[in-house]
Coordinates of C-alpha atoms in Angstrom, one line a residue:
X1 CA 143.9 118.4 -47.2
X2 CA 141.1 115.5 -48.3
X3 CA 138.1 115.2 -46.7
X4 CA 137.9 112.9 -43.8
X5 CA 134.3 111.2 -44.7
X6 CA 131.7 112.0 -47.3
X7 CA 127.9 112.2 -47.0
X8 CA 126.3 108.5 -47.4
X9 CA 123.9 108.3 -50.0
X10 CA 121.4 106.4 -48.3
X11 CA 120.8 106.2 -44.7
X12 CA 119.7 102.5 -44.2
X13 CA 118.7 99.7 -46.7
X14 CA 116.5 97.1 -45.7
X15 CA 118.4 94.1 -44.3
X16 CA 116.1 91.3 -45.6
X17 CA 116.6 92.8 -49.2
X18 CA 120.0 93.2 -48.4
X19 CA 120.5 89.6 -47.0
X20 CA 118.4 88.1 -50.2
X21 CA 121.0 90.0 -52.4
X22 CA 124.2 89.1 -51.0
X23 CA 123.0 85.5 -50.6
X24 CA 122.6 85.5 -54.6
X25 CA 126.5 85.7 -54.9
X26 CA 128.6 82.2 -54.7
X27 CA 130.7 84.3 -51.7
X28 CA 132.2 80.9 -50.5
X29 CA 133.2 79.9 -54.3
X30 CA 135.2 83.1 -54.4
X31 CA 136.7 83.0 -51.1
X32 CA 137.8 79.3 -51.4
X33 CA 139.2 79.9 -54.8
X34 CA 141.3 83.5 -54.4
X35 CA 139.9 84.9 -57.3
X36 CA 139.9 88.3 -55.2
X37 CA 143.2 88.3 -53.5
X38 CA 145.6 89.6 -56.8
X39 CA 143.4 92.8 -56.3
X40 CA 143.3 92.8 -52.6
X41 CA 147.2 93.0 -53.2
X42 CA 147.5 95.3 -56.1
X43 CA 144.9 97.4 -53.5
X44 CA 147.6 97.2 -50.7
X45 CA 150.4 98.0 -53.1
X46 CA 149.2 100.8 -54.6
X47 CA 148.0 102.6 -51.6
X48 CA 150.8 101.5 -49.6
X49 CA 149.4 100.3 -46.7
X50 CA 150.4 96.9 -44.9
X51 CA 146.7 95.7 -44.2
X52 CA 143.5 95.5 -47.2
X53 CA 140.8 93.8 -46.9
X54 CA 137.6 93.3 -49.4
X55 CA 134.8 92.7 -46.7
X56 CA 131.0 91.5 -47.2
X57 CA 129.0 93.4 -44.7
X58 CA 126.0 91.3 -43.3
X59 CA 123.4 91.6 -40.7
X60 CA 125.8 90.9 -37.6
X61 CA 129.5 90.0 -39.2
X62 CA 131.9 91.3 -41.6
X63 CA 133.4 88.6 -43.7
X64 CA 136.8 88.7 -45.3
X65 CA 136.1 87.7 -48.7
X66 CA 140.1 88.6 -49.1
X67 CA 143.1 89.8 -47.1
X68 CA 146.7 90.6 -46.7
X69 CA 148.5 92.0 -43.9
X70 CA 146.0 90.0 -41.1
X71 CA 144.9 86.6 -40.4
X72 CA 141.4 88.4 -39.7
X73 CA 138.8 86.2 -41.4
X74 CA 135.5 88.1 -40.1
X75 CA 134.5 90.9 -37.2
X76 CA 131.3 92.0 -36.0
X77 CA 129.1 94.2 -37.7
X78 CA 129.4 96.6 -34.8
X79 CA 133.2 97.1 -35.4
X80 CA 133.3 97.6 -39.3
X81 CA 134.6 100.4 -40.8
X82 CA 133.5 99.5 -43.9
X83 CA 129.4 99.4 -43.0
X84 CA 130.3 102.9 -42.9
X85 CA 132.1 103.2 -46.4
X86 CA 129.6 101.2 -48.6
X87 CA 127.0 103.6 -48.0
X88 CA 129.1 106.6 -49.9
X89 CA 129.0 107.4 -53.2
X90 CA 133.0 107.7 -53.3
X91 CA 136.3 106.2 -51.1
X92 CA 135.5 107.4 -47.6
X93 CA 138.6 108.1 -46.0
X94 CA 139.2 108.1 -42.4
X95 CA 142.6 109.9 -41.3
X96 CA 143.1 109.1 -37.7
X97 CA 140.1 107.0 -36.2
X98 CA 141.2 107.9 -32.2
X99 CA 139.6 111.7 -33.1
X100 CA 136.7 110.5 -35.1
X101 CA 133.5 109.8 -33.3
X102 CA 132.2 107.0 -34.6
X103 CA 136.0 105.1 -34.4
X104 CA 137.2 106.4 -31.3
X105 CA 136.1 103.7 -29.1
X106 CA 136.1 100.5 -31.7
X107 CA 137.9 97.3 -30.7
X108 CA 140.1 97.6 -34.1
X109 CA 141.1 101.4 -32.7
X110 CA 142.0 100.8 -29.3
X111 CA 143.6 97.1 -29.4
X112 CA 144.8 95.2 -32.1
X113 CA 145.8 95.8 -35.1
X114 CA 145.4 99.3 -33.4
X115 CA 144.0 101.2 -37.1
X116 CA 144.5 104.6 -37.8
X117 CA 144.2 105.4 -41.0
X118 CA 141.5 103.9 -43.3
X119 CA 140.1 103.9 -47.1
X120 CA 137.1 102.2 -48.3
X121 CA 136.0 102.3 -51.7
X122 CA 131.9 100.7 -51.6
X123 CA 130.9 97.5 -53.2
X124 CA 127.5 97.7 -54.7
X125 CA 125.5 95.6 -56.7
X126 CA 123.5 96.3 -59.5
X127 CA 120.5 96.3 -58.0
X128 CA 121.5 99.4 -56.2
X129 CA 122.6 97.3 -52.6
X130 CA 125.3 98.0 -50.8
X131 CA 127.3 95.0 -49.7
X132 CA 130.6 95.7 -48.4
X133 CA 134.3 97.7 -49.5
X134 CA 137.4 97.3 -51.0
X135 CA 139.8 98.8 -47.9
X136 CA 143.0 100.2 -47.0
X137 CA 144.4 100.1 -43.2
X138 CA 147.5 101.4 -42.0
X139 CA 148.7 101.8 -38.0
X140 CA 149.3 105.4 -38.7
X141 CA 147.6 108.6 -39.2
X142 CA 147.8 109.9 -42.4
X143 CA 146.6 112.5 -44.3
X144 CA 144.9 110.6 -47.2
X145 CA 145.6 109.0 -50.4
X146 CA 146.6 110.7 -53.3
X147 CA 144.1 111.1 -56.0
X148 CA 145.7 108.7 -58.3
X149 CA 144.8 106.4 -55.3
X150 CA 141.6 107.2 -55.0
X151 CA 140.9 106.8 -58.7
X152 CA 142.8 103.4 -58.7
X153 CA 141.3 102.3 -55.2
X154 CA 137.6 102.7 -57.0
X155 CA 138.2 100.5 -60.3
X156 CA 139.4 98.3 -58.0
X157 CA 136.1 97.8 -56.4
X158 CA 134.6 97.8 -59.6
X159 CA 136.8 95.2 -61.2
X160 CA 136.1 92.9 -57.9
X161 CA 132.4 93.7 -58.2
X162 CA 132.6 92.8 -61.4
X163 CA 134.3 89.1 -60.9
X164 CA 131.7 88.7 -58.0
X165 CA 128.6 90.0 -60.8
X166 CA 130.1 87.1 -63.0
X167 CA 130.1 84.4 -60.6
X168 CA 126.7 85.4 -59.5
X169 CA 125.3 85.0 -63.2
X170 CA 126.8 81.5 -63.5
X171 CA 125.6 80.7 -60.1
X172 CA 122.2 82.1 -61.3
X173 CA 122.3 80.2 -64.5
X174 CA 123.3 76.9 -62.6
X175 CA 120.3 77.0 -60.5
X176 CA 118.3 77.7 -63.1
X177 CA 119.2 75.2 -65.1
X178 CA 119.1 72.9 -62.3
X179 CA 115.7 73.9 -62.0
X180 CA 114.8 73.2 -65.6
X181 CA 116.6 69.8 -65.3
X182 CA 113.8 69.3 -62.2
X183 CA 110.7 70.5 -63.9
X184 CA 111.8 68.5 -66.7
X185 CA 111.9 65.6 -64.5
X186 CA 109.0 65.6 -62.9
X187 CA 107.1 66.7 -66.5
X188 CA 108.3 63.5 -67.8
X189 CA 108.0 61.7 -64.6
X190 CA 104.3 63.0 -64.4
X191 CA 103.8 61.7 -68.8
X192 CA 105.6 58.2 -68.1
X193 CA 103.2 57.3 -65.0
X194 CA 100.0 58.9 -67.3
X195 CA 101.0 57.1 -70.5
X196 CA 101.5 54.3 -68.8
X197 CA 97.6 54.3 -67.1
X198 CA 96.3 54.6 -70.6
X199 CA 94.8 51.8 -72.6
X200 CA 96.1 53.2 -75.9
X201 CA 99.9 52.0 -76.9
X202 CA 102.2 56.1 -76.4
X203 CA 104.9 56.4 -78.1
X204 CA 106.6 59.7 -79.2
X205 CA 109.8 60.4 -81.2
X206 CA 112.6 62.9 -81.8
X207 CA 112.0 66.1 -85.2
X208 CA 113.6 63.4 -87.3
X209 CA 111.3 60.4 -86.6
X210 CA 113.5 58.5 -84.3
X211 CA 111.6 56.5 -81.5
X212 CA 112.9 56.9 -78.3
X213 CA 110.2 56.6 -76.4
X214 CA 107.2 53.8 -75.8
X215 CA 104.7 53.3 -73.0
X216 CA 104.1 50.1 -70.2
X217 CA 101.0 49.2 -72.5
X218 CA 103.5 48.6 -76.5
X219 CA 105.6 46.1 -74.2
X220 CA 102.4 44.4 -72.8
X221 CA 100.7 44.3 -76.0
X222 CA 104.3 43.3 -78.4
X223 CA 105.8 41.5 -75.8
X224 CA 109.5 42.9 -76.9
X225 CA 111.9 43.7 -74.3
X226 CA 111.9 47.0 -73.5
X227 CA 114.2 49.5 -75.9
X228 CA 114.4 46.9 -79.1
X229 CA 111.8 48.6 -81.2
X230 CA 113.6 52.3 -80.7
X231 CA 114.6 53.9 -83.3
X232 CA 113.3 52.3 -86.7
X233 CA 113.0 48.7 -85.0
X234 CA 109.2 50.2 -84.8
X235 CA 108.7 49.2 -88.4
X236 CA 109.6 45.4 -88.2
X237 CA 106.8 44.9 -85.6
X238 CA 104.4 45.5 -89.1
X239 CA 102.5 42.5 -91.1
X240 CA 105.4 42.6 -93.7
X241 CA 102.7 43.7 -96.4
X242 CA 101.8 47.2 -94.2
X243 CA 105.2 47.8 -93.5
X244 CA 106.6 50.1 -96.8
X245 CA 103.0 51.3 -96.4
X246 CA 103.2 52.3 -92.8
X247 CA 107.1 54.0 -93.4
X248 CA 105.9 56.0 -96.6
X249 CA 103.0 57.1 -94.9
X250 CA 105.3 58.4 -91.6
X251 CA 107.8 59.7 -93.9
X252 CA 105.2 61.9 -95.8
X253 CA 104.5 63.4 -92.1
X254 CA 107.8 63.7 -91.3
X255 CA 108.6 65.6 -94.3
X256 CA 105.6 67.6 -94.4
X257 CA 104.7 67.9 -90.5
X258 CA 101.0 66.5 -91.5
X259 CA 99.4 64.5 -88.8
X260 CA 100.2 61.3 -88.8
X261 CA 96.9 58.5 -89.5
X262 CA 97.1 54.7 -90.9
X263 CA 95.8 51.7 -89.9
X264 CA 98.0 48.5 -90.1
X265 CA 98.5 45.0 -88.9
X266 CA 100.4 45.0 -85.6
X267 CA 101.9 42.2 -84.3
X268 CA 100.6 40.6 -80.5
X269 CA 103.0 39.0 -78.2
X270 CA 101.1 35.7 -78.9
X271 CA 102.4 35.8 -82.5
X272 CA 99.5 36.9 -84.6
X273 CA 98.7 40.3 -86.1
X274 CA 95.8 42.3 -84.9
X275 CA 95.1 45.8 -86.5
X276 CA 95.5 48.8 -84.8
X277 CA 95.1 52.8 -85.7
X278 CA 98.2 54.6 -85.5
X279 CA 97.9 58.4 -84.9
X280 CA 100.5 61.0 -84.3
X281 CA 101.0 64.7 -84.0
X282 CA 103.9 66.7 -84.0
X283 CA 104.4 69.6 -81.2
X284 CA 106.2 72.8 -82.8
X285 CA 107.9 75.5 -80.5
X286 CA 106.7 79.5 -81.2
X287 CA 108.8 79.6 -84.8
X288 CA 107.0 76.4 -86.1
X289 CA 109.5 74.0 -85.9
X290 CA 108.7 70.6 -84.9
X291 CA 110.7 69.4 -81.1
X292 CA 109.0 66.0 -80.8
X293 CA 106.4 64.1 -82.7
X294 CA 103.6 62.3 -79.8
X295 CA 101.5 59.5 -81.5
X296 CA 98.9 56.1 -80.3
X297 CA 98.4 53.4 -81.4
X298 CA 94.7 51.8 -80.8
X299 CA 93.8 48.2 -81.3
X300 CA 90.7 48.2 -83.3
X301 CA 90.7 44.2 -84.6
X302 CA 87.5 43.7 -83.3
X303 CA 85.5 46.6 -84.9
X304 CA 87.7 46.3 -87.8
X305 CA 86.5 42.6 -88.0
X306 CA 82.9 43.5 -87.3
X307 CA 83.4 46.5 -90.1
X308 CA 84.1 43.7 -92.7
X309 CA 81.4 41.5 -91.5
X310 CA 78.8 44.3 -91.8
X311 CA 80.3 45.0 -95.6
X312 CA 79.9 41.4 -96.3
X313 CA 76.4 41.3 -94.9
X314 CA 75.8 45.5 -97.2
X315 CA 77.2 43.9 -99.9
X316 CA 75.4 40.3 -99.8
X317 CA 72.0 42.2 -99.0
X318 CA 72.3 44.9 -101.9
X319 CA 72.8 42.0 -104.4
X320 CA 69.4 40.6 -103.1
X321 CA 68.1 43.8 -103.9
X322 CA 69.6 44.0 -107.2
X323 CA 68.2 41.2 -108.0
X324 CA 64.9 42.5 -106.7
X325 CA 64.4 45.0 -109.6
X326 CA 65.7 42.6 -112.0
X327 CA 62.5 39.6 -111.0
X328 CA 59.9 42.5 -110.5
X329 CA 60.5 43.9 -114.4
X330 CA 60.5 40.1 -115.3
X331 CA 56.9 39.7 -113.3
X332 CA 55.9 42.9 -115.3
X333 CA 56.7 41.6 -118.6
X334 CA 55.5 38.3 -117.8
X335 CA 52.4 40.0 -116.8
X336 CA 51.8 42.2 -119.8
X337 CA 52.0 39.1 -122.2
X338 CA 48.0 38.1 -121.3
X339 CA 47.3 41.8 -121.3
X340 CA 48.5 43.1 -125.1
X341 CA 46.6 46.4 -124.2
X342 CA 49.4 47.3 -121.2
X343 CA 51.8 46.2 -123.4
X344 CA 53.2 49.9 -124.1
X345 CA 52.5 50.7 -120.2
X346 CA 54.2 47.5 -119.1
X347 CA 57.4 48.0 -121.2
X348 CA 57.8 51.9 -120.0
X349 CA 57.6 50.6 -116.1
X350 CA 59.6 47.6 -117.1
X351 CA 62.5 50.1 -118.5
X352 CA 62.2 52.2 -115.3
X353 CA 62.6 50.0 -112.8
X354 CA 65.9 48.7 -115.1
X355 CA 67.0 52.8 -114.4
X356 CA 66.4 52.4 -110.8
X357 CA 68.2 49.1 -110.4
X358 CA 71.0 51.2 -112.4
X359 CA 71.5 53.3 -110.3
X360 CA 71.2 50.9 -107.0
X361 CA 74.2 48.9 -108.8
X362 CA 76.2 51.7 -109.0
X363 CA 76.1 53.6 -105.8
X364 CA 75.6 50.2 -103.6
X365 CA 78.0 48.5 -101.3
X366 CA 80.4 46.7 -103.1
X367 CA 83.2 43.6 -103.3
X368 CA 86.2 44.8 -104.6
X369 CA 85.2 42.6 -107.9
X370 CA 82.1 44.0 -108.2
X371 CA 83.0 47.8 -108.2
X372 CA 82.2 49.7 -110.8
X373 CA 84.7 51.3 -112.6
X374 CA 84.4 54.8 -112.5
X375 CA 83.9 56.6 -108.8
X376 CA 80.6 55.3 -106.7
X377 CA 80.3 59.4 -105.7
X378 CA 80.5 60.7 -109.0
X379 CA 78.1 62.3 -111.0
X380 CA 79.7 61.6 -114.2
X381 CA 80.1 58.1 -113.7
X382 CA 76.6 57.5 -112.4
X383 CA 75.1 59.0 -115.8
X384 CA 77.4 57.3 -117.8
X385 CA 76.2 54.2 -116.4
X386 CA 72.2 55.3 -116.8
X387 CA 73.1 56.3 -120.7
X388 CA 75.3 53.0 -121.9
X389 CA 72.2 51.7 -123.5
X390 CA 71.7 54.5 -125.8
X391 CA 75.3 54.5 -126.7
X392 CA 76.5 53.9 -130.0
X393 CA 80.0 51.9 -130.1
X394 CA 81.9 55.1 -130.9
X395 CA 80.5 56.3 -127.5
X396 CA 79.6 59.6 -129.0
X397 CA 76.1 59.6 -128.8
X398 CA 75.2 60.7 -125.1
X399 CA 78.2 63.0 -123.8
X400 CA 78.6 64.1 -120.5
X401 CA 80.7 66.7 -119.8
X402 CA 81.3 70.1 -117.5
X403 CA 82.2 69.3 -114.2
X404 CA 81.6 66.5 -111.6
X405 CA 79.4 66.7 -108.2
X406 CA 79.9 64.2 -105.7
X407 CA 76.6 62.2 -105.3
X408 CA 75.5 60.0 -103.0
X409 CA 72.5 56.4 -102.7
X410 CA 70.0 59.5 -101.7
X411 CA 70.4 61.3 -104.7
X412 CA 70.9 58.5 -107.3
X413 CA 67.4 57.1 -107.2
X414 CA 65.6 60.6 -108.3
X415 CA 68.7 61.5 -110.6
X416 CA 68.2 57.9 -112.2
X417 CA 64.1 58.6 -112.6
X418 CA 65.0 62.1 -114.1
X419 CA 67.4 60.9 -116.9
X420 CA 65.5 57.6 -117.7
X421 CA 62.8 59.6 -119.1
X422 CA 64.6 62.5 -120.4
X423 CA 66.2 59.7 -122.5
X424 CA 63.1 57.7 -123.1
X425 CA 61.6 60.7 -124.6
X426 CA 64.3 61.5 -126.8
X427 CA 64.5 58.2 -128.0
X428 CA 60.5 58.1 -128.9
X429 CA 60.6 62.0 -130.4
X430 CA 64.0 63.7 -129.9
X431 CA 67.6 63.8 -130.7
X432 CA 68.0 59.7 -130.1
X433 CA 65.2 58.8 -132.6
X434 CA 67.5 58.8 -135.8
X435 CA 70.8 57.3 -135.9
X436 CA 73.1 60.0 -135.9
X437 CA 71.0 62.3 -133.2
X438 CA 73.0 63.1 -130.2
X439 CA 72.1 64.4 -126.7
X440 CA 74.9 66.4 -124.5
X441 CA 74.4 67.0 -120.6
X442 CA 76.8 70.0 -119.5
X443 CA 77.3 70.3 -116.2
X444 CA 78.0 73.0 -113.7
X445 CA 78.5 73.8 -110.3
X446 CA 78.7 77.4 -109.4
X447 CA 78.5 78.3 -105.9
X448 CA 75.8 76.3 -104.4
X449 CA 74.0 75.6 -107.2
X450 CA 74.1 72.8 -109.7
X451 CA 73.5 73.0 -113.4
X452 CA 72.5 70.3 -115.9
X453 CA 71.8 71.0 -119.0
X454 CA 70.3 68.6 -121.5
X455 CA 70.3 69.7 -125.0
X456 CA 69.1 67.0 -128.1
X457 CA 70.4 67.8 -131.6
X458 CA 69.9 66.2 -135.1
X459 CA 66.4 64.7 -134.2
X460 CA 63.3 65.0 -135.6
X461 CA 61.9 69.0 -135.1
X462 CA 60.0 69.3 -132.1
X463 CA 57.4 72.0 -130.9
X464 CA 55.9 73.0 -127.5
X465 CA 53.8 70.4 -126.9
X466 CA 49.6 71.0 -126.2
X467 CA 48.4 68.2 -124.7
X468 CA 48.2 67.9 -120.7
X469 CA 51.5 67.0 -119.1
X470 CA 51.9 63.1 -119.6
X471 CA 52.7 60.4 -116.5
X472 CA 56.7 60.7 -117.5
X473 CA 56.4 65.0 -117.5
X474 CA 54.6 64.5 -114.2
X475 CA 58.0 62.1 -113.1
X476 CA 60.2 64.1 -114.2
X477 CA 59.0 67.4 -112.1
X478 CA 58.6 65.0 -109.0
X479 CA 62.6 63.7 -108.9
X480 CA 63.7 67.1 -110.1
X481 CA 61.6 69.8 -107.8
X482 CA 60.2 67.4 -105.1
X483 CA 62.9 64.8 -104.9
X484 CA 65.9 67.1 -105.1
X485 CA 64.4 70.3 -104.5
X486 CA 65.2 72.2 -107.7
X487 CA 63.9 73.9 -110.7
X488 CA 63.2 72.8 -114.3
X489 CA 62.9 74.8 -117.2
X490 CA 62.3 73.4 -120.7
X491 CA 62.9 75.4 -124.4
X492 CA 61.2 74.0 -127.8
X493 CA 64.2 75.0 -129.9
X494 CA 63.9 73.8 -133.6
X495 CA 67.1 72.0 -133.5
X496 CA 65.9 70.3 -130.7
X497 CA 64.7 70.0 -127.1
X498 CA 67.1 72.1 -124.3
X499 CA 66.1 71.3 -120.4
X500 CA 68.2 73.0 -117.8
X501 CA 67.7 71.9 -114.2
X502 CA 69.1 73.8 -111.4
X503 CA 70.0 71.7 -108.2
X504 CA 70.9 73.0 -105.2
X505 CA 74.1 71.5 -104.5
X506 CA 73.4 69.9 -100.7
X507 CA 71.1 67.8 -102.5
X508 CA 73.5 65.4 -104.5
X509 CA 74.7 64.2 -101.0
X510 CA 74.6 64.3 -97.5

């Protein structure tokens, strides 16, 4: 004899939980399209009863999500057999609702379709909710279903819980991409309007560089119709001499993912080319690859204009004061001529003031005909430039070597004092007073700390000097420990004079 009803697992659920759950499923979808009724049928069949239903409990009605056997599309709450069965664990069975309590005096019992006997397998969702049952109804009272029955009546629920799980996730899925297409929309809508309040021309472009996108401000300042400079059209809006210098320079940051940075020559709706700074950076998801590149473009033609002007006006007034040193060792020598006893002084100031104006030429603003030819902020080239007098042709005399320091107009002038007289000595005394003397400077920068090293060979021999430090000893200390802030120390070798200087290295520039 099977068991009329089983124990429900769960007294009551919490209807607003309950209602939030069931309204997650597309319930109409399925109803509208029968996607439930082959196993409402197979239900009906394999139970043999003449009436199944699969019913969607909720707060006040039962719907009929499927049926067969009745034109039955809904009943109240109050009437359902099945709020009953989706609280058990199992098919609750009912065998002849007139004796049961809780049937006898139900609408369904005592007038049409007048039920008897009913089976209800729950329909739960994965949350846990109950939500309704697969059911059998028949007009007469039966014992119960078979086990086979009972087995099949439950996969049967499972497999329509199932179809109903599935058109939940898609329904899910559509909202939330329906969603994302929103956000989306009002993120971009919320970019256009601020792009288009900026001053700066926005424009931003797909991981492989293709311009889709330009603010109100590129059309107001090109004056091309909107969308004919997407793509590479971009390019063409270039002073045809910046433009293979503008697309290698993007290419480089496409290839790379380097921030984007040029200046160029863009052309203004009134036909002439004003320059601009073009920047761009790319935005990378959490594994690194780029999704869109975001760049500006600036118009600097005025400070670019005034930037020449003041270069004109650098280089125009550093010529002056090249010229400068040049007329004040001419006054000196001029000078010394009525005064034969300042001769020697005369002609060692005289030769200084050439070093300084030396080094002024070589770290000054120039033209680009005027440039010297090695690096202004080298090291290397700066005392190249300081020892070309002293050269022979083979240019073997002086050799510089070791590595280079980047210097700057502060440092030149005490670096420029310091050599001049290292080299005026050796030339009076030292390793340039014959002809095949030579003098090497090694250079080396370790850590913060700069090294030169100035060692005289295949002069005259030289000893330690007695005498009281002369005026160009006295210079020499003031560029190297008061001027640059270093440390000077000198050895008598036979073969000739060695002086090392150590530099810290923030003094060469700033």
């Amino acid at each position: 004899m099977t068991t009329l009803y089983s124990v429900p697992t769960t007294a009551t659920f919490d209807e607003a939980e309950r209602s939030r759950v069931i309204s997650a499923y597309d319930v109409a979808g399925a109803r509208a399209k029968g996607q439930l009724d082959d196993i409402v049928s197979f239900a009906a069949e394999l139970c043999d009863a003449p009436v199944a239903l699969l019913s969607l409990v909720e707060e006040e009605y039962q719907r009929f999500l499927s049926r067969t056997g009745t034109d039955l599309e809904q009943t109240p709450r109050s009437m359902s057999f099945c709020a009953h069965a989706m609280h058990h664990h199992e098919v609750m069975e009912v065998a002849d609702a007139r004796t049961d309590p809780r049937f006898t005096d139900n609408a369904l019992v005592t007038g049409e379709p007048y039920v008897r006997f009913y089976a209800g397998a729950p329909l739960v969702s994965s949350e846990g909710v109950p939500l309704g049952a697969l059911c059998v109804l028949a007009p007469d009272p039966r014992e119960g279903l078979t086990r086979f029955q009972r087995d099949g009546l439950t996969l049967l629920a499972k497999a329509a819980m199932g179809r109903l799980d599935d058109r939940r996730t898609a329904r899910e899925q559509a909202f939330a991409e329906a969603e994302a297409r929103r956000t989306l929309e009002a993120s971009d809508l919320r970019f256009r309007t601020l792009a288009d309040t900026m001053p700066q021309m926005v424009w931003s472009t797909l991981p492989d560089g293709f311009h889709d996108y330009f603010n109100a401000r590129w059309y107001e300042f090109t004056g091309t119709p909107v969308g004919t400079t997407d793509g590479e059209g971009w390019n063409d809006m270039f002073h045809p001499d910046d433009q293979d210098r503008a697309w290698a320079v993007w290419r480089q940051s496409l290839d790379t993912g380097e921030p984007y940075n040029i200046e160029y020559r863009l052309r203004h709706f009134d036909g002439t080319y004003r320059w601009v700074l073009g920047r761009a950076l790319p935005v990378r998801d959490e594994n690194g690859a780029i999704q869109r590149w975001f760049g500006t473009c600036t118009d600097i033609h005025e400070q670019k204009l005034a930037y020449e002007e003041r270069e004109i006006i650098s280089q125009e007034l550093s010529h002056r004061i090249k010229n400068i040193f040049a007329v004040i060792a001419g006054l000196i020598a001029f000078a010394a001529r009525g005064k034969p006893e300042f001769a020697g002084i005369a002609t060692d100031l005289r030769h200084r003031i050439t070093a300084l104006g030396r080094a002024h030429d070589f770290v000054r603003p120039h033209s680009a005909n005027s440039r010297p030819s090695a690096a202004q902020n080298s090291l290397h080239g700066l005392l190249q430039e300081l020892f070309e007098p002293y050269q022979r042709v083979d240019g073997m005399r002086v050799i510089v070597s070791g590595d280079d320091v980047t210097i700057d107009d502060r440092s030149a002038t005490p670096l420029a004092l310091l050599f001049h007289e290292l080299a005026t000595n050796a030339t009076k005394y030292g390793g340039l007073a014959t002809e095949m003397g030579t003098v090497q400077i090694i250079v080396a920068a370790i850590g913060d700390t700069v090294t030169l090293t100035w060692s005289e060979k295949g002069g005259p021999a030289v000893t330690e000097p007695t005498t009281p430090s002369g005026f160009g000893t006295q210079l020499i200390e003031m560029s190297a420990v008061r001027q640059l802030g270093g440390k000077i120390e000198r050895t008598w070798n036979s073969a000739g004079l060695t002086v090392a200087v150590d530099i810290p290295k923030a003094a060469f520039s700033r």
